[in-house]
Short mmCIF file of C-alpha atoms and ligand atoms in Angstrom, two decimals:
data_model
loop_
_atom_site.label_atom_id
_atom_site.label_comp_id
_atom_site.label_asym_id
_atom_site.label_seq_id
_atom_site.Cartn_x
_atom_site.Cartn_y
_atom_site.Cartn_z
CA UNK A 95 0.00 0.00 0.00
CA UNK A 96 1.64 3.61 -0.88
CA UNK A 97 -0.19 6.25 1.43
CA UNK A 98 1.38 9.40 -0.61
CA UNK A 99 0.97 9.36 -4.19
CA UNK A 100 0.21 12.00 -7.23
CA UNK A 101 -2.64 12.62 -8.30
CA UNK A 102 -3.47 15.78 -11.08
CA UNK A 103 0.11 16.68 -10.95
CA UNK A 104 0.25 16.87 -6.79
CA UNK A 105 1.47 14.94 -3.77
CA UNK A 106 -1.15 13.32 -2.15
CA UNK A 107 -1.06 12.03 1.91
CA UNK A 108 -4.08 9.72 1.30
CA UNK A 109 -6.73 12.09 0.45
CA UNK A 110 -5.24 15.05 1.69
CA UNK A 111 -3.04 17.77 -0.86
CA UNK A 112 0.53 17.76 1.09
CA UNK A 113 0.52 21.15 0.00
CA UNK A 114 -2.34 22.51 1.66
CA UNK A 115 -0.86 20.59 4.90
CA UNK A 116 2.36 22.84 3.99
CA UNK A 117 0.34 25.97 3.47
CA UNK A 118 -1.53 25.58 7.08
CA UNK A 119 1.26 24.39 9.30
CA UNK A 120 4.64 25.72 7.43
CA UNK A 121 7.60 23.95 6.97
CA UNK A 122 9.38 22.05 7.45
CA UNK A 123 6.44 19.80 7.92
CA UNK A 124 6.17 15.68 8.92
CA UNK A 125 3.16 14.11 7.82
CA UNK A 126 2.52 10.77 8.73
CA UNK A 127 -0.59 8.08 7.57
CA UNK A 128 -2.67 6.73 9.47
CA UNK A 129 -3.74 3.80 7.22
CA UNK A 130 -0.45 3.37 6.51
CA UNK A 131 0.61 2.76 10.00
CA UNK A 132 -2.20 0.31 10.09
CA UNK A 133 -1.53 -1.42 7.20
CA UNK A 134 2.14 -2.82 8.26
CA UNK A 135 1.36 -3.41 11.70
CA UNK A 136 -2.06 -5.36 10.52
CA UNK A 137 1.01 -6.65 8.12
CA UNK A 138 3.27 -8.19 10.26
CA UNK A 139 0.81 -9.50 12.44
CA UNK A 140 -0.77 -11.56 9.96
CA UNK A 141 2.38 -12.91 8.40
CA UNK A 142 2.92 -14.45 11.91
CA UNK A 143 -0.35 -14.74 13.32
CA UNK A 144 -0.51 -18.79 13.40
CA UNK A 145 1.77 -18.28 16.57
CA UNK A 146 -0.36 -15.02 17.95
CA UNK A 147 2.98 -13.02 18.25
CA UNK A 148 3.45 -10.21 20.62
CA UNK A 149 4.36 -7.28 18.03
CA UNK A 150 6.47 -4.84 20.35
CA UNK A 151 6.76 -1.64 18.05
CA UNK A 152 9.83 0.14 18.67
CA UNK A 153 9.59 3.45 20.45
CA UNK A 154 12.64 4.64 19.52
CA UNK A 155 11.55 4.59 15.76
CA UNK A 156 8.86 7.24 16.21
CA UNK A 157 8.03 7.66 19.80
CA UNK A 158 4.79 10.63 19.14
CA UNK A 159 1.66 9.74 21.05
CA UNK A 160 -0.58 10.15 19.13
CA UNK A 161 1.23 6.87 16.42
CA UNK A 162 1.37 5.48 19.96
CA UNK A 163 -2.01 5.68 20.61
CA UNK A 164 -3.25 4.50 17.16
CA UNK A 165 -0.73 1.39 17.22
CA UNK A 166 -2.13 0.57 20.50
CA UNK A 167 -6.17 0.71 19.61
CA UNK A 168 -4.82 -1.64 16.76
CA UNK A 169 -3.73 -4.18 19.94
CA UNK A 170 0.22 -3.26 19.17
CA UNK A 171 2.78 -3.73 22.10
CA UNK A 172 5.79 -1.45 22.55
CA UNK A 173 9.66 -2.01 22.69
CA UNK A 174 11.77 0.51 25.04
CA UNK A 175 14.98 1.79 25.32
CA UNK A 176 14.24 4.03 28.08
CA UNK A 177 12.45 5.76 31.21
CA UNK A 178 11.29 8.62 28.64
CA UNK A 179 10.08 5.90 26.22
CA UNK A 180 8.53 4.23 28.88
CA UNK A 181 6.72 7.77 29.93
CA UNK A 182 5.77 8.16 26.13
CA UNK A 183 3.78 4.76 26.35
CA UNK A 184 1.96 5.34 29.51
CA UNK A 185 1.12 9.08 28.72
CA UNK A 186 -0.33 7.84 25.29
CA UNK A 187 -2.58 5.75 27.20
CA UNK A 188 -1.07 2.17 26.31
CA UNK A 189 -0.91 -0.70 28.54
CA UNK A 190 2.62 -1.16 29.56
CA UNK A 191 2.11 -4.92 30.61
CA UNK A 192 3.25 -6.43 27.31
CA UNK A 193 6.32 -4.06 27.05
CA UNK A 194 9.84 -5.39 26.15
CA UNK A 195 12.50 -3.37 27.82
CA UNK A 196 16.28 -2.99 25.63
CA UNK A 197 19.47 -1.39 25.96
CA UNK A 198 22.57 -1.76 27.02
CA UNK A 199 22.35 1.38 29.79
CA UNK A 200 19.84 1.02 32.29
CA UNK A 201 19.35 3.18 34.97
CA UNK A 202 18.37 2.03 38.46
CA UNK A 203 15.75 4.83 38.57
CA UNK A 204 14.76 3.09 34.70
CA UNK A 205 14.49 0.11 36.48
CA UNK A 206 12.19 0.53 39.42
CA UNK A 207 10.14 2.53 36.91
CA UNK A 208 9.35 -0.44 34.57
CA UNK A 209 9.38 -2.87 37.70
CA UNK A 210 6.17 -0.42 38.54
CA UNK A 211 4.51 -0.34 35.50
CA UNK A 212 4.84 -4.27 35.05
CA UNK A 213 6.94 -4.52 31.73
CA UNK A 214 6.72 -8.35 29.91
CA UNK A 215 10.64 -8.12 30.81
CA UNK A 216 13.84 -6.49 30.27
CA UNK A 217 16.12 -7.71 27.32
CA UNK A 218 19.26 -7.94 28.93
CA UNK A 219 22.75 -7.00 27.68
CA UNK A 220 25.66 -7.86 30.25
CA UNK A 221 26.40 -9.12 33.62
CA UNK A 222 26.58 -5.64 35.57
CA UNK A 223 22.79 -4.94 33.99
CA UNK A 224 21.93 -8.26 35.68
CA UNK A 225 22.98 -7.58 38.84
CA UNK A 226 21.42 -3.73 39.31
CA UNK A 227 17.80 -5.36 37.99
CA UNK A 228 18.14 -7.84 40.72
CA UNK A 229 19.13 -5.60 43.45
CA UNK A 230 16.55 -3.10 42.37
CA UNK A 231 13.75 -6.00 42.38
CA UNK A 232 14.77 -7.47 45.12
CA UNK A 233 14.80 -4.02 47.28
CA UNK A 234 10.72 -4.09 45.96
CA UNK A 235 10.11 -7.72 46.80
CA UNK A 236 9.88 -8.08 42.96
CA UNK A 237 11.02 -11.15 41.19
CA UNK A 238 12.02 -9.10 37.55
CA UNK A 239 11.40 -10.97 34.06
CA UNK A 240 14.24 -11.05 32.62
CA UNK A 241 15.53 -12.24 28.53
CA UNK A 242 19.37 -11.96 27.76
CA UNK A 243 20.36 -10.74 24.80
CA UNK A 244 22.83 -13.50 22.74
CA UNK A 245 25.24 -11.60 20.17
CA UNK A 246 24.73 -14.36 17.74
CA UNK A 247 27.77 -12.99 15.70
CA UNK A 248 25.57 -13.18 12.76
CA UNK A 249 26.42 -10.87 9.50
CA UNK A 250 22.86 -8.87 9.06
CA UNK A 251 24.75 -7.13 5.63
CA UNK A 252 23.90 -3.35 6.89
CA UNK A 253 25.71 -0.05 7.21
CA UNK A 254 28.64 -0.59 10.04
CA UNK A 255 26.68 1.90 12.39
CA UNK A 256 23.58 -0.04 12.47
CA UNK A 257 24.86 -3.78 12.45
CA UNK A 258 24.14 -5.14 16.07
CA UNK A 259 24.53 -8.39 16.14
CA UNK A 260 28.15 -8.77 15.33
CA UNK A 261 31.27 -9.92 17.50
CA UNK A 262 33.20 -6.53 18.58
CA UNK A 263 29.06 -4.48 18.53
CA UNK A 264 28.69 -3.15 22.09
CA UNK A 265 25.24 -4.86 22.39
CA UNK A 266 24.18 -8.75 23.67
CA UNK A 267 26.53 -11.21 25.06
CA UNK A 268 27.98 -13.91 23.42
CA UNK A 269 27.09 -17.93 24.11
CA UNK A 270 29.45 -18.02 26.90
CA UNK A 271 28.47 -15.64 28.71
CA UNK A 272 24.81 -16.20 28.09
CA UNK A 273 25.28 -19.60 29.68
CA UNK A 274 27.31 -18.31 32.93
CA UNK A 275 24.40 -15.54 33.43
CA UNK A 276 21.75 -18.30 32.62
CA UNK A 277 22.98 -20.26 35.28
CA UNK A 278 23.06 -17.22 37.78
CA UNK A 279 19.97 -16.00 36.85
CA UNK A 280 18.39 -19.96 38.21
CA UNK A 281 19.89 -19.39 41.47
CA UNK A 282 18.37 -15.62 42.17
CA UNK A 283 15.26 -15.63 43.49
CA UNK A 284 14.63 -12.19 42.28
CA UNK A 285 14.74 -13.03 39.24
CA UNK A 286 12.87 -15.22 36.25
CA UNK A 287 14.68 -16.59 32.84
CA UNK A 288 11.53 -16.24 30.46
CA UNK A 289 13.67 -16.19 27.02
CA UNK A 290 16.09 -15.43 25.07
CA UNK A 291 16.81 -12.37 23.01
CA UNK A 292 18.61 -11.11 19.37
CA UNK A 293 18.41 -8.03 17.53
CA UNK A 294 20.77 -8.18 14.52
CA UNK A 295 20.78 -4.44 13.08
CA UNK A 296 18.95 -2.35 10.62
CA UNK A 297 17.22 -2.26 8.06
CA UNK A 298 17.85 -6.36 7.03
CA UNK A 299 16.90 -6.48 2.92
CA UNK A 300 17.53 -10.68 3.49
CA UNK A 301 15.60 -13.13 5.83
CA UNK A 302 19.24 -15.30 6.12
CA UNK A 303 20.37 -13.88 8.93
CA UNK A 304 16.24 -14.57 10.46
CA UNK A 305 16.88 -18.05 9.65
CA UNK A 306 20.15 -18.80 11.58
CA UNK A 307 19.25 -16.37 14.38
CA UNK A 308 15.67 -18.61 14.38
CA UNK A 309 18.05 -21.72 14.42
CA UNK A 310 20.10 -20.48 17.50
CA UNK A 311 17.13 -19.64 19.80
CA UNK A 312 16.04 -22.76 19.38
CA UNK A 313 19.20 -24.54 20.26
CA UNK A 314 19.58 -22.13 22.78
CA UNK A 315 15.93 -22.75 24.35
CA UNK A 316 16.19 -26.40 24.35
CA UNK A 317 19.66 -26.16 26.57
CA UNK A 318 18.08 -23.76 28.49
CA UNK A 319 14.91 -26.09 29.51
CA UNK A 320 17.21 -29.27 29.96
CA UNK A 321 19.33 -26.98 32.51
CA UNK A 322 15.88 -26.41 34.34
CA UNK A 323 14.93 -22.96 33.05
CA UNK A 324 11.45 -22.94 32.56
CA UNK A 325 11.97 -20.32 29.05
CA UNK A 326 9.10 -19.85 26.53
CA UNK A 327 9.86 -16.54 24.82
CA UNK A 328 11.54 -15.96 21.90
CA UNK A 329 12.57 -12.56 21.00
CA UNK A 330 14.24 -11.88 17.70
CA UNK A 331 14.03 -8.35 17.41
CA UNK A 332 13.40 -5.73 14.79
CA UNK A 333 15.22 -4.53 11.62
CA UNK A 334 12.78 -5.68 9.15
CA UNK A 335 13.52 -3.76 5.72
CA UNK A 336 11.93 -0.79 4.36
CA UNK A 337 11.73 0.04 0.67
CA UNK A 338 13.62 3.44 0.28
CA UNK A 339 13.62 2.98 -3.49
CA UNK A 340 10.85 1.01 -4.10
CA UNK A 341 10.40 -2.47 -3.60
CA UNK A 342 13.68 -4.19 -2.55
CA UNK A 343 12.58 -4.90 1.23
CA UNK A 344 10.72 -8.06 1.27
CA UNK A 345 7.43 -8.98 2.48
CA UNK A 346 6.98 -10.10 5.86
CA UNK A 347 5.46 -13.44 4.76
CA UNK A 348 9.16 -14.23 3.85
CA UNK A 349 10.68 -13.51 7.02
CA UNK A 350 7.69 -15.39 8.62
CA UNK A 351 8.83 -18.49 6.28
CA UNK A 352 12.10 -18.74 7.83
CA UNK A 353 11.29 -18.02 11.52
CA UNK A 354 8.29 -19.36 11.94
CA UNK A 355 9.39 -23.55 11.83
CA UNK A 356 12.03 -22.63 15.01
CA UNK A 357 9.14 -20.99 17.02
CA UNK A 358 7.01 -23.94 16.28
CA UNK A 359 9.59 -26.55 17.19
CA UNK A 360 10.75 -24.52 20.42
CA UNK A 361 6.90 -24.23 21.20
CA UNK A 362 7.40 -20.40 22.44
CA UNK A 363 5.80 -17.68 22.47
CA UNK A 364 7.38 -15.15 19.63
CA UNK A 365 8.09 -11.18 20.37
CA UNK A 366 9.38 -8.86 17.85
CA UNK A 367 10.08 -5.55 17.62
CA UNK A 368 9.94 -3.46 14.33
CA UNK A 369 10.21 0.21 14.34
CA UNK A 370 11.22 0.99 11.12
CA UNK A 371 9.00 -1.24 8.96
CA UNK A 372 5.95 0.19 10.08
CA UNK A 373 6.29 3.96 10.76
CA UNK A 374 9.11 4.84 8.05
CA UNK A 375 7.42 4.71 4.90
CA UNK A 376 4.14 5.68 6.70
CA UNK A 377 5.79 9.43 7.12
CA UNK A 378 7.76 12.29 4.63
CA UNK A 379 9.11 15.15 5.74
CA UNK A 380 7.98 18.26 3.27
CA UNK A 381 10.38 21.46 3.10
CA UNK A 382 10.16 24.66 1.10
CA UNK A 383 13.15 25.99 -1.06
CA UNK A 384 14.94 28.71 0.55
CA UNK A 385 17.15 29.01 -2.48
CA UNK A 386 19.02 27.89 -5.44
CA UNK A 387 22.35 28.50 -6.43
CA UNK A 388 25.06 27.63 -8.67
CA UNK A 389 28.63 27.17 -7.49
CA UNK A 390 31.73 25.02 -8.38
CA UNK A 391 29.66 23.30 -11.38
CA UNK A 392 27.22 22.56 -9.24
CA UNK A 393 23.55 22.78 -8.68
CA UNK A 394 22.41 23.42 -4.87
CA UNK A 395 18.98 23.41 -3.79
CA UNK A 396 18.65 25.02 -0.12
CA UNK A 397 15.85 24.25 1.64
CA UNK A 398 14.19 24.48 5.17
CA UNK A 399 14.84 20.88 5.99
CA UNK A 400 17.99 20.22 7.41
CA UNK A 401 20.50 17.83 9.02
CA UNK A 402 19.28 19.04 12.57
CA UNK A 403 15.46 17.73 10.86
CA UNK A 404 16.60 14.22 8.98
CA UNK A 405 20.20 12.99 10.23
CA UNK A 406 20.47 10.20 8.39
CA UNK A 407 21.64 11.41 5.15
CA UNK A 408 24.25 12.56 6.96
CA UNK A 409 24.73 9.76 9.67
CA UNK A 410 24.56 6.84 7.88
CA UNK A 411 24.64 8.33 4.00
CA UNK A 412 21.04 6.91 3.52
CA UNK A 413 19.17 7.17 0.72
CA UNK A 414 15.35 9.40 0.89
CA UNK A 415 13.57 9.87 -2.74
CA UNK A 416 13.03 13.30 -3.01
CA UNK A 417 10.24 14.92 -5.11
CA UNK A 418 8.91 17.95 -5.52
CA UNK A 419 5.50 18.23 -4.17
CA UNK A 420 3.75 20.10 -7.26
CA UNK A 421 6.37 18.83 -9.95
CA UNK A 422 7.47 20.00 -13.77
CA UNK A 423 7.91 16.07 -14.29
CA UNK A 424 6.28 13.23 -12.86
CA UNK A 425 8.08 11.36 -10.41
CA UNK A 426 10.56 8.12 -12.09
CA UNK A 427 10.38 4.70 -11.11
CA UNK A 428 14.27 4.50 -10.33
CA UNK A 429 15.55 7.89 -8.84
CA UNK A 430 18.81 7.16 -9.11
CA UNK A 431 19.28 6.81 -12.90
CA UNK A 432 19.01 9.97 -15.38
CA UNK A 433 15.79 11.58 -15.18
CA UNK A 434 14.83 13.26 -18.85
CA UNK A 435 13.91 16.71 -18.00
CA UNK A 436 15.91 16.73 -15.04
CA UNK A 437 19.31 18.06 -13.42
CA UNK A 438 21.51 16.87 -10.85
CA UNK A 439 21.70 18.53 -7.47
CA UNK A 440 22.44 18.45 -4.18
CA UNK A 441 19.53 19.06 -1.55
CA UNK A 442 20.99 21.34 1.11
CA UNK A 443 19.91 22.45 4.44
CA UNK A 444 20.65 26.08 5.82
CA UNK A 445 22.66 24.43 8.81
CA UNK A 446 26.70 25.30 9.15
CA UNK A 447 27.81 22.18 8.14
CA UNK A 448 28.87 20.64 4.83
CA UNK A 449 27.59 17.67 5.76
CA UNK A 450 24.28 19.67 6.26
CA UNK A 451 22.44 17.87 2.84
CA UNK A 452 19.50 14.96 2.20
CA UNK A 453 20.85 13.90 -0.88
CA UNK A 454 23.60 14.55 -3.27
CA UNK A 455 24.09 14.35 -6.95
CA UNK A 456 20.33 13.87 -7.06
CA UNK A 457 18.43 14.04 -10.27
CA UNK A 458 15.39 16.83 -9.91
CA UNK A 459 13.10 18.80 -12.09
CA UNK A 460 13.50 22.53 -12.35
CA UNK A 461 13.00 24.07 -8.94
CA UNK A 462 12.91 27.58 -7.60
CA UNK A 463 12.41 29.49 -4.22
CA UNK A 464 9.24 28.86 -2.45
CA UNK A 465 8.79 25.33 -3.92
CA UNK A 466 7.62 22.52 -1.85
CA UNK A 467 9.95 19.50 -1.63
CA UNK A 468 8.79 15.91 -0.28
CA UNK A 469 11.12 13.39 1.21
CA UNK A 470 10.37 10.01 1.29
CA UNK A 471 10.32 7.13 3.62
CA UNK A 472 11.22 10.09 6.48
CA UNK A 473 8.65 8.08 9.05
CA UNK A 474 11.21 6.06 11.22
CA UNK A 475 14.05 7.58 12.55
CA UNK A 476 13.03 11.19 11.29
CA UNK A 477 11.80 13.19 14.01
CA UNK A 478 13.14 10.99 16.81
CA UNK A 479 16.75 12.19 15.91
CA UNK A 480 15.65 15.91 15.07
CA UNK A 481 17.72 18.62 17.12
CA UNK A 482 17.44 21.90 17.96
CA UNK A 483 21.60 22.25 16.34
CA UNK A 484 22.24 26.40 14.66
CA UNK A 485 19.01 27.02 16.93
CA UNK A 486 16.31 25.48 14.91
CA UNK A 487 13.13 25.04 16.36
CA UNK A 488 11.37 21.71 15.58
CA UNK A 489 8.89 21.20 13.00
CA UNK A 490 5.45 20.22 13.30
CA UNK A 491 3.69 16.67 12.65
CA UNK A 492 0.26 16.00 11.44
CA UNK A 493 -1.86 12.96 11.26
CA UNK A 494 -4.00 12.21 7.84
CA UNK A 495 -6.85 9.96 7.93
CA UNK A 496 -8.41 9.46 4.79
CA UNK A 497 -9.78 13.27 3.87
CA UNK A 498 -9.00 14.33 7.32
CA UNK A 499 -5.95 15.40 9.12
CA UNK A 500 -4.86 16.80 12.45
CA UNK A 501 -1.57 18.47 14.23
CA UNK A 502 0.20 15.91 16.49
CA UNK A 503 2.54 18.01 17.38
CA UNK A 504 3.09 22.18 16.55
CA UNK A 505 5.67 23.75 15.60
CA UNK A 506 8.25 24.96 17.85
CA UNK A 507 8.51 28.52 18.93
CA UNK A 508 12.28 30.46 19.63
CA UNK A 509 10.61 30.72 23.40
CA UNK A 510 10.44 26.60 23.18
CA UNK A 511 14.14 26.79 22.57
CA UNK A 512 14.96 28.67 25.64
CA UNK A 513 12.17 27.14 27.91
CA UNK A 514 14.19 24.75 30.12
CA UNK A 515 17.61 27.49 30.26
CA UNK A 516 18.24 29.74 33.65
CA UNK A 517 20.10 32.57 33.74
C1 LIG B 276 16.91 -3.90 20.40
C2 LIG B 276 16.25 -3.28 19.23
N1 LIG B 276 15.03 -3.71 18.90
C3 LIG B 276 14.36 -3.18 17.84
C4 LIG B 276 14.91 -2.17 17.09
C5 LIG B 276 14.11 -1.60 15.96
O1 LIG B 276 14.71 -1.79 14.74
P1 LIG B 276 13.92 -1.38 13.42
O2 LIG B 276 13.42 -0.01 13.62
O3 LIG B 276 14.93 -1.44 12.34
O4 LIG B 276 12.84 -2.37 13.21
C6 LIG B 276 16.20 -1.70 17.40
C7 LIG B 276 16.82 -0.64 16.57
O5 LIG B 276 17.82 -0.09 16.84
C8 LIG B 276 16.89 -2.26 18.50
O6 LIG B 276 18.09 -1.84 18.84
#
């Protein structure tokens, strides 16, 4: 399903112009789909539904309440990374029983919080970790749920900065020490073994690395139960690809073919956590052209979208389609070959940096100031990672449903940058 799509020569966010969005809230602008949002978490579900999987969607993807909310009305469960995630779910009004708690830096204050609310358990990543959640529950006569994370050493095939599950990555622990801290974990009474947990890295275009990370949880459960653990969770994560370009991530049916066998044969119960899969192509980010100009033999196009908005062009050199909203040419199928009518250019923000750009070398139709630009797949990881860097206040998100839309967040003010400073 594609939620934004021309229609009469204009970008369309289901029924909705993006550029009346543009012309009532400014730039730049996230707009996000509701159906969309629906669609891959109704998605994923389904591909795995003959084992009723808990779907934990991951906060840290695109943590704004109201995409909270909706995911949770659709019976969606939430992965964490943090207290302020954590705060996120319950303030959106989601149960936080079925909530899967990662990362490799928990707090003790993080700790009692989720003990409170009841998490499903903590995912966790090292020895030290292990200790401070049993101390914590045991100074609330809490036994904590506990999953450690396994660095299965397996090669997901993505950029170096979001590989995970990898000998030398700072996450997991590998079989070793999985087994010592198994062991430990049997003889605290303040604590309860109830699985075992991967995440490999981000975004995975290849259900491979599924497979043999499906094929060590299972090994890994069975030892587990004959060492008395009484285990029966499965948790292998997120990273499910997302089609930047168009259709090169593949369905979830095929990553269900893979896993699914394992969790049958292990007879768990299966958790997963996507983030990017369903928000990121669910959301664009639209920007207005400041500028043009012509320098070195190049084209520039400046806009009001910049590196403090969408870090990843810059972070990990990823790839966003970029289109303008009301365009001379009708968007390609392949953006990265020649474009008839078009010119290359490189998509600049106004921020101080060089590295300040969504795309380089990028074919475009003729643009000029006060155009409209959409970039694609800007859902996941978009907002999340905005900062307020050369003093930029924060855009504003809306929500479109069909022919209707609504803000989910406004636009920041200069007093909102200064709000929390003394002097
Ligand atoms: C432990 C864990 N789970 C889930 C995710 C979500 O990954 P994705 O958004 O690619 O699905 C991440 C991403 O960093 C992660 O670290």
């Amino acid at each position: 399903m594609d939620a934004f799509e021309y229609r009469q020569g204009q970008l369309f966010c289901e029924d909705v112009p993006v550029a009346d969005l543009a012309e009532e809230f400014g730039s730049p602008l996230w707009v996000y789909s509701a159906a969309k949002l629906r669609h891959e978490y109704g998605a994923i579900r389904d591909a795995f539904s003959e084992v009723d999987p808990v779907i934990c969607y991951s906060v840290k993807a695109n943590g704004n309440l109201s995409l909270l909310k909706l995911l949770n009305d659709e019976g969606c469960s939430f992965d964490i990374v943090s207290g302020g995630e954590l705060y996120r779910v319950q303030q959106s009004g989601s149960a936080t029983e079925r909530v899967i708690f990662a990362g490799v830096g928990k707090t003790d204050a993080e700790i009692r919080f989720a003990l409170e609310a009841d998490i499903l358990m903590f995912n966790v990543e090292s020895e030290a970790e292990l200790d401070a959640i049993s101390a914590v529950a045991g100074s609330m006569s809490r036994v904590a749920p506990v999953a450690l994370r396994l660095n299965p050493d397996i090669d997901a095939r993505t950029h170096a900065k979001t590989t995970t599950g990898k000998k030398g990555n700072k996450f997991g622990m590998d079989i070793e020490r999985h087994n010592e801290l198994a062991a430990k974990v049997l003889g605290d009474a303040n604590l309860e073994l109830r699985g075992i947990h991967m995440h490999l890295g981000s975004p995975i275009l290849t259900t491979d690395p599924y497979e043999a990370a499906a094929k060590k949880a299972l090994e890994v459960v069975r030892d587990l139960r004959a060492k008395g653990h009484q285990t029966n969770w499965i948790n292998l994560g997120g990273g499910f690809g997302l089609s930047y370009l168009g259709n090169e991530a593949p369905p979830y049916s095929e990553y269900a073919r893979v896993i699914l066998p394992c969790i049958r044969q292990a007879e768990c119960r299966l958790a997963l956590e996507p983030g990017r899969s369903i928000c990121g192509n669910a959301g664009i980010l639209v920007t207005r052209v400041i500028f043009t100009k012509r320098e070195g033999g190049k084209l520039f196009v400046i806009q009001d979208g910049g590196m403090n908005d969408l870090v990843r062009p810059a972070m990990y050199d990823s790839f966003h389609r970029i289109w303008p909203v009301r365009p001379a040419v009708p968007p390609p199928d392949d953006y990265q070959q020649e474009i008839p009518g078009c010119e290359p250019a490189d998509v600049v923000g106004p921020i101080c940096e060089s590295g300040d750009y969504l795309a380089r070398n990028r074919w475009l139709p003729p643009v000029e100031r006060g155009d409209l630009l959409s970039t694609f797949s800007a859902g996941a990881y978009g907002t999340v990672m905005s900062s307020h860097y050369n003093a930029r206040p924060l855009g504003a998100e809306v929500l479109v449903e069909g022919d209707a839309y609504r803000l989910i967040r406004r636009r920041e003010t200069y007093d909102d940058l200064i709000a929390t400073e003394r002097d």
